[in-house]
Amino acid sequence: MKSPITVSITGGAGQVAYSLLFRLANGEVFGADQPVSLIIKEVPQFVSKLEGVKMELEDCAFPTLRDVTITDSDEDAFRGANWALLVGAAPRGPGMERKDLLTMNGASFRDQGHAISKTAADDIRVVVVGNPCNTNCLIAMRHAPDVPRDRFSALTRLDQNRAMAQLAQKAGAQVEDVTNVAIWGNHSSTQYPDFENARINGKPAPDVIGDRSWLENTFIETVQKRGAAIIAARGTSSAASAANAVLDHVRSAVNKTKGDNWFSAAISSDGNPYGVPDGLIYGFPCRSDGKGDITIVEGVILSDYAKGKLDITTQELLGERTDVSELL
């Protein structure tokens, strides 16, 4: 057996964390020969619930699960962590504006950034899931000065998975036939699911589907508003699919991207080739070297239509950055 990988998960008492913890522990993500140590963090008023989660994890008797630690301390949550999955975030309450949510959650991600910088392992990689995840990631990154910026990413993989499923259904294809789906910009209703560069069985998606109006309207709107549609249908948010996307994101990072394919992740826009303002956490088409390092794919052709969509989501992210300027 190899030395264990330590994975920290915040928001451990929530449904997203519950949906991913057992799959992290069973070898599905890092491999059947890779032991994993889990550190599960929750706010003080909910940390007692983690005792039951810990007992369940132990009762599964996963050969790959080395140990489980529960805590309500930021510093202890990230001590020696190789991966930090920042899932915990307060939801928007009645009458709350997006700016209010950004400010409230931003303070937590500021503190977590400090703790990651102070106690995490030298090779720490951080995935921000708690919304608004792009700007929360920016806040955490700014407050972890000892951690390279390219170690931080925010989750757009759920949007990618949703887009792939919609394209496959429309084309009468299988999901695995759909490749090169990028989600540009913010994980919000302004995101741009790039159908123009997507491929279905290696062919351009617009050629296979043959319905530009559906792509520009039904497809984009469905992906952008899928989370709200799920809440309306089941009365709660999409926990299982979000957890699955987190695991897909990590798997894509720890496995080398094959051929000319790519996946979607939101990473720092510094030095990007697409004119996105520096300093944003922005969804891009990405590749991995198989060691956890994610880089932006260069040379993706953007039409004037696509550039217009990118401008919309860019402006939203610039506005969010202004709203949390006191936390940066």
Short mmCIF file of C-alpha atoms in Angstrom, two decimals:
data_model
loop_
_atom_site.label_atom_id
_atom_site.label_comp_id
_atom_site.label_asym_id
_atom_site.label_seq_id
_atom_site.Cartn_x
_atom_site.Cartn_y
_atom_site.Cartn_z
CA MET A 1 0.00 0.00 0.00
CA LYS A 2 1.06 3.55 -0.74
CA SER A 3 1.22 6.35 1.80
CA PRO A 4 -2.29 7.70 2.46
CA ILE A 5 -3.71 10.75 0.75
CA THR A 6 -5.39 13.11 3.19
CA VAL A 7 -8.63 14.64 1.93
CA SER A 8 -10.42 17.40 3.83
CA ILE A 9 -14.14 17.98 3.31
CA THR A 10 -16.03 20.94 4.74
CA GLY A 11 -19.78 21.02 5.25
CA GLY A 12 -19.51 17.41 6.33
CA ALA A 13 -23.04 17.13 7.74
CA GLY A 14 -24.65 18.26 4.48
CA GLN A 15 -26.11 16.10 1.75
CA VAL A 16 -23.40 16.82 -0.84
CA ALA A 17 -20.66 15.73 1.56
CA TYR A 18 -22.67 12.66 2.61
CA SER A 19 -23.04 11.72 -1.06
CA LEU A 20 -19.31 11.91 -1.76
CA LEU A 21 -17.59 10.72 1.44
CA PHE A 22 -18.20 7.01 0.91
CA ARG A 23 -17.07 7.18 -2.71
CA LEU A 24 -13.88 8.96 -1.65
CA ALA A 25 -13.27 6.26 0.94
CA ASN A 26 -13.87 3.19 -1.26
CA GLY A 27 -11.02 3.69 -3.75
CA GLU A 28 -13.20 4.91 -6.58
CA VAL A 29 -11.35 8.20 -7.04
CA PHE A 30 -7.70 7.64 -6.20
CA GLY A 31 -7.47 3.91 -6.90
CA ALA A 32 -7.91 0.56 -5.17
CA ASP A 33 -4.29 0.57 -3.98
CA GLN A 34 -4.34 4.13 -2.58
CA PRO A 35 -5.29 4.52 1.11
CA VAL A 36 -7.18 7.66 2.06
CA SER A 37 -7.44 9.56 5.34
CA LEU A 38 -10.54 11.74 5.67
CA ILE A 39 -10.84 14.92 7.72
CA ILE A 40 -14.45 16.05 7.91
CA LYS A 41 -15.21 19.57 9.08
CA GLU A 42 -18.48 21.15 10.18
CA VAL A 43 -19.51 24.25 12.09
CA PRO A 44 -19.76 23.73 15.87
CA GLN A 45 -23.54 23.42 16.02
CA PHE A 46 -23.56 20.52 13.56
CA VAL A 47 -20.29 18.74 14.28
CA SER A 48 -21.99 16.20 16.57
CA LYS A 49 -23.82 14.81 13.54
CA LEU A 50 -20.48 13.77 12.11
CA GLU A 51 -20.08 11.09 14.77
CA GLY A 52 -22.75 9.06 13.01
CA VAL A 53 -21.13 9.62 9.62
CA LYS A 54 -17.80 8.47 11.02
CA MET A 55 -19.39 5.32 12.41
CA GLU A 56 -20.99 4.55 9.05
CA LEU A 57 -17.68 5.02 7.24
CA GLU A 58 -15.98 2.67 9.70
CA ASP A 59 -18.79 0.12 9.32
CA CYS A 60 -18.25 -0.03 5.56
CA ALA A 61 -14.82 -1.60 6.24
CA PHE A 62 -13.30 -0.10 3.10
CA PRO A 63 -9.76 -1.48 2.64
CA THR A 64 -8.67 1.93 1.33
CA LEU A 65 -9.95 3.97 4.28
CA ARG A 66 -7.10 4.56 6.71
CA ASP A 67 -8.81 6.79 9.28
CA VAL A 68 -11.50 9.44 9.81
CA THR A 69 -11.12 12.66 11.79
CA ILE A 70 -13.98 15.04 12.59
CA THR A 71 -13.50 18.65 13.68
CA ASP A 72 -15.02 22.12 13.87
CA SER A 73 -11.61 23.83 13.59
CA ASP A 74 -10.35 25.27 10.30
CA GLU A 75 -6.71 24.69 11.19
CA ASP A 76 -7.30 21.08 12.18
CA ALA A 77 -9.53 20.51 9.16
CA PHE A 78 -6.68 21.15 6.71
CA ARG A 79 -3.73 19.89 8.74
CA GLY A 80 -1.57 17.85 6.37
CA ALA A 81 -4.29 17.82 3.68
CA ASN A 82 -3.34 16.96 0.12
CA TRP A 83 -6.82 17.75 -1.19
CA ALA A 84 -9.36 20.18 0.28
CA LEU A 85 -12.94 19.99 -0.96
CA LEU A 86 -14.67 23.14 0.29
CA VAL A 87 -18.29 22.04 0.13
CA GLY A 88 -19.77 23.89 3.09
CA ALA A 89 -21.53 27.20 2.45
CA ALA A 90 -24.65 28.87 3.77
CA PRO A 91 -27.61 28.89 1.34
CA ARG A 92 -29.35 32.10 0.34
CA GLY A 93 -32.16 32.91 2.79
CA PRO A 94 -35.50 34.67 2.22
CA GLY A 95 -35.03 38.23 1.03
CA MET A 96 -31.26 37.80 0.77
CA GLU A 97 -29.49 39.39 -2.18
CA ARG A 98 -26.61 37.66 -3.97
CA LYS A 99 -24.26 40.33 -2.57
CA ASP A 100 -25.37 39.42 0.98
CA LEU A 101 -24.64 35.76 0.32
CA LEU A 102 -21.24 36.60 -1.10
CA THR A 103 -20.31 38.63 1.96
CA MET A 104 -21.58 36.06 4.45
CA ASN A 105 -19.93 33.06 2.82
CA GLY A 106 -16.86 35.02 1.81
CA ALA A 107 -15.78 35.45 5.42
CA SER A 108 -15.77 31.66 5.89
CA PHE A 109 -13.69 31.12 2.77
CA ARG A 110 -11.29 33.86 3.86
CA ASP A 111 -10.71 31.99 7.12
CA GLN A 112 -10.35 28.67 5.34
CA GLY A 113 -7.79 30.18 2.99
CA HIS A 114 -5.74 31.31 5.99
CA ALA A 115 -5.92 27.84 7.53
CA ILE A 116 -5.00 26.08 4.30
CA SER A 117 -1.97 28.31 3.89
CA LYS A 118 -0.92 27.60 7.48
CA THR A 119 -1.50 23.86 7.98
CA ALA A 120 -2.07 22.03 4.66
CA ALA A 121 0.51 19.85 2.96
CA ASP A 122 2.93 21.41 0.49
CA ASP A 123 1.13 19.76 -2.43
CA ILE A 124 -2.38 20.87 -1.38
CA ARG A 125 -5.00 21.25 -4.09
CA VAL A 126 -8.27 23.02 -3.36
CA VAL A 127 -11.66 22.56 -5.02
CA VAL A 128 -14.35 25.07 -4.05
CA VAL A 129 -17.90 23.75 -4.30
CA GLY A 130 -19.86 26.03 -1.94
CA ASN A 131 -21.63 28.78 -3.85
CA PRO A 132 -21.04 31.33 -5.23
CA CYS A 133 -18.09 29.04 -5.88
CA ASN A 134 -16.06 31.11 -8.35
CA THR A 135 -15.80 34.13 -6.10
CA ASN A 136 -15.54 32.06 -2.91
CA CYS A 137 -12.56 30.37 -4.56
CA LEU A 138 -11.05 33.76 -5.35
CA ILE A 139 -11.39 34.82 -1.70
CA ALA A 140 -9.82 31.62 -0.37
CA MET A 141 -6.99 31.84 -2.89
CA ARG A 142 -6.21 35.46 -2.00
CA HIS A 143 -5.89 34.48 1.68
CA ALA A 144 -3.57 31.55 1.06
CA PRO A 145 -0.47 33.42 -0.11
CA ASP A 146 1.84 30.45 0.44
CA VAL A 147 -0.17 28.23 -1.93
CA PRO A 148 0.38 28.62 -5.71
CA ARG A 149 -2.68 30.05 -7.44
CA ASP A 150 -2.89 27.16 -9.87
CA ARG A 151 -3.70 24.84 -6.94
CA PHE A 152 -7.15 26.43 -6.61
CA SER A 153 -10.20 25.58 -8.71
CA ALA A 154 -13.98 25.95 -8.52
CA LEU A 155 -16.56 23.46 -9.68
CA THR A 156 -18.07 23.79 -13.15
CA ARG A 157 -18.03 20.05 -13.75
CA LEU A 158 -21.67 19.68 -12.75
CA ASP A 159 -22.59 22.12 -15.52
CA GLN A 160 -20.41 20.17 -17.95
CA ASN A 161 -22.10 16.91 -17.00
CA ARG A 162 -25.53 18.48 -17.41
CA ALA A 163 -24.56 19.82 -20.84
CA MET A 164 -23.20 16.45 -21.96
CA ALA A 165 -26.41 14.72 -20.93
CA GLN A 166 -28.58 17.22 -22.81
CA LEU A 167 -26.50 16.98 -25.99
CA ALA A 168 -26.51 13.18 -25.87
CA GLN A 169 -30.26 13.01 -25.40
CA LYS A 170 -30.94 15.43 -28.26
CA ALA A 171 -28.58 13.58 -30.60
CA GLY A 172 -29.79 10.10 -29.62
CA ALA A 173 -26.23 9.30 -28.56
CA GLN A 174 -24.58 8.00 -25.40
CA VAL A 175 -23.05 10.40 -22.90
CA GLU A 176 -19.62 8.89 -23.48
CA ASP A 177 -19.95 9.91 -27.16
CA VAL A 178 -19.98 13.59 -26.12
CA THR A 179 -16.59 15.24 -25.60
CA ASN A 180 -14.93 18.65 -25.43
CA VAL A 181 -17.71 20.41 -23.54
CA ALA A 182 -16.48 23.61 -21.91
CA ILE A 183 -18.37 25.76 -19.43
CA TRP A 184 -17.08 29.30 -19.73
CA GLY A 185 -17.29 31.83 -16.91
CA ASN A 186 -19.34 31.71 -13.75
CA HIS A 187 -21.17 28.81 -12.13
CA SER A 188 -24.43 30.74 -12.38
CA SER A 189 -27.22 31.44 -14.83
CA THR A 190 -24.79 33.53 -16.92
CA GLN A 191 -22.46 30.63 -17.70
CA TYR A 192 -21.86 29.73 -21.34
CA PRO A 193 -22.08 26.01 -22.14
CA ASP A 194 -20.02 25.92 -25.34
CA PHE A 195 -21.92 23.79 -27.85
CA GLU A 196 -19.97 25.13 -30.83
CA ASN A 197 -16.76 23.36 -29.80
CA ALA A 198 -18.43 20.27 -28.35
CA ARG A 199 -18.10 16.98 -30.21
CA ILE A 200 -20.48 14.05 -30.60
CA ASN A 201 -18.71 10.93 -31.86
CA GLY A 202 -15.89 13.23 -32.93
CA LYS A 203 -18.12 15.49 -35.04
CA PRO A 204 -19.11 19.09 -34.24
CA ALA A 205 -22.23 19.01 -32.07
CA PRO A 206 -24.09 21.63 -34.17
CA ASP A 207 -23.63 19.46 -37.28
CA VAL A 208 -24.88 16.34 -35.53
CA ILE A 209 -27.89 18.00 -33.91
CA GLY A 210 -28.74 20.27 -36.83
CA ASP A 211 -30.93 22.62 -34.79
CA ARG A 212 -29.15 25.88 -34.00
CA SER A 213 -32.26 27.40 -32.44
CA TRP A 214 -32.52 24.54 -29.92
CA LEU A 215 -28.83 24.89 -29.06
CA GLU A 216 -28.96 28.66 -28.56
CA ASN A 217 -32.17 28.62 -26.56
CA THR A 218 -33.44 25.37 -25.03
CA PHE A 219 -30.01 23.81 -24.49
CA ILE A 220 -28.32 26.83 -22.93
CA GLU A 221 -31.30 27.74 -20.77
CA THR A 222 -31.70 24.14 -19.56
CA VAL A 223 -28.06 23.93 -18.46
CA GLN A 224 -28.04 27.40 -16.92
CA LYS A 225 -31.20 26.81 -14.90
CA ARG A 226 -30.94 23.09 -14.20
CA GLY A 227 -30.20 23.56 -10.51
CA ALA A 228 -33.32 25.67 -10.00
CA ALA A 229 -35.39 23.13 -11.94
CA ILE A 230 -34.20 20.33 -9.65
CA ILE A 231 -35.04 22.34 -6.54
CA ALA A 232 -38.52 23.00 -7.93
CA ALA A 233 -39.02 19.30 -8.73
CA ARG A 234 -37.72 17.67 -5.55
CA GLY A 235 -37.84 20.48 -3.02
CA THR A 236 -34.12 20.44 -2.33
CA SER A 237 -30.87 20.99 -4.19
CA SER A 238 -28.99 18.57 -6.42
CA ALA A 239 -26.76 16.93 -3.83
CA ALA A 240 -26.00 13.59 -5.49
CA SER A 241 -25.16 15.01 -8.91
CA ALA A 242 -23.07 17.77 -7.32
CA ALA A 243 -21.10 15.19 -5.33
CA ASN A 244 -20.63 13.09 -8.45
CA ALA A 245 -19.27 16.15 -10.27
CA VAL A 246 -16.78 16.84 -7.46
CA LEU A 247 -15.44 13.31 -7.82
CA ASP A 248 -15.30 13.66 -11.61
CA HIS A 249 -13.34 16.89 -11.18
CA VAL A 250 -10.77 15.26 -8.91
CA ARG A 251 -10.49 12.21 -11.17
CA SER A 252 -9.84 14.45 -14.16
CA ALA A 253 -7.11 16.22 -12.20
CA VAL A 254 -5.31 13.06 -11.07
CA ASN A 255 -5.50 11.33 -14.46
CA LYS A 256 -3.77 12.64 -17.58
CA THR A 257 -6.20 14.06 -20.13
CA LYS A 258 -6.30 11.85 -23.19
CA GLY A 259 -5.64 13.08 -26.71
CA ASP A 260 -7.14 16.43 -27.64
CA ASN A 261 -10.01 16.13 -25.18
CA TRP A 262 -10.66 18.56 -22.37
CA PHE A 263 -12.84 19.02 -19.31
CA SER A 264 -14.29 22.09 -17.63
CA ALA A 265 -12.99 23.72 -14.46
CA ALA A 266 -12.92 27.24 -13.09
CA ILE A 267 -9.36 28.35 -12.43
CA SER A 268 -7.43 31.59 -12.17
CA SER A 269 -7.69 33.71 -15.30
CA ASP A 270 -4.16 35.10 -14.89
CA GLY A 271 -2.36 34.93 -18.24
CA ASN A 272 -5.24 33.21 -20.06
CA PRO A 273 -5.30 33.43 -23.87
CA TYR A 274 -8.96 34.47 -24.21
CA GLY A 275 -8.94 38.05 -22.97
CA VAL A 276 -10.64 37.29 -19.66
CA PRO A 277 -9.57 39.92 -17.11
CA ASP A 278 -6.79 38.75 -14.84
CA GLY A 279 -7.67 37.86 -11.30
CA LEU A 280 -11.02 36.11 -11.84
CA ILE A 281 -11.78 32.46 -11.15
CA TYR A 282 -13.26 31.58 -14.51
CA GLY A 283 -14.58 28.48 -16.21
CA PHE A 284 -12.28 27.34 -19.02
CA PRO A 285 -11.61 24.23 -21.10
CA CYS A 286 -8.81 22.50 -19.22
CA ARG A 287 -6.38 19.59 -19.34
CA SER A 288 -4.43 17.81 -16.63
CA ASP A 289 -0.93 16.39 -16.59
CA GLY A 290 -2.16 13.54 -14.39
CA LYS A 291 -0.42 14.92 -11.30
CA GLY A 292 -3.16 17.28 -10.24
CA ASP A 293 -1.96 20.25 -12.28
CA ILE A 294 -4.74 21.81 -14.39
CA THR A 295 -3.99 24.17 -17.29
CA ILE A 296 -6.14 26.13 -19.73
CA VAL A 297 -6.46 24.72 -23.25
CA GLU A 298 -5.16 27.20 -25.80
CA GLY A 299 -6.35 27.68 -29.36
CA VAL A 300 -10.07 27.11 -28.84
CA ILE A 301 -11.91 29.10 -31.52
CA LEU A 302 -14.61 31.42 -30.22
CA SER A 303 -17.21 32.87 -32.57
CA ASP A 304 -18.63 36.35 -32.16
CA TYR A 305 -21.72 34.69 -30.67
CA ALA A 306 -19.57 32.91 -28.08
CA LYS A 307 -17.57 36.05 -27.29
CA GLY A 308 -20.82 37.84 -26.52
CA LYS A 309 -21.78 35.11 -24.08
CA LEU A 310 -18.36 35.27 -22.42
CA ASP A 311 -18.70 39.01 -21.98
CA ILE A 312 -21.98 38.58 -20.06
CA THR A 313 -20.57 36.10 -17.57
CA THR A 314 -17.33 38.08 -17.27
CA GLN A 315 -19.23 41.19 -16.27
CA GLU A 316 -21.07 39.25 -13.58
CA LEU A 317 -17.82 37.94 -12.12
CA LEU A 318 -16.29 41.41 -12.16
CA GLY A 319 -19.35 42.64 -10.26
CA GLU A 320 -18.99 39.86 -7.69
CA ARG A 321 -15.34 40.73 -7.22
CA THR A 322 -16.31 44.34 -6.55
CA ASP A 323 -18.98 43.22 -4.07
CA VAL A 324 -16.40 41.35 -1.98
CA SER A 325 -13.53 43.78 -2.43
CA GLU A 326 -13.22 44.26 1.34
CA LEU A 327 -12.51 40.51 1.67
CA LEU A 328 -9.76 40.40 -0.95
#
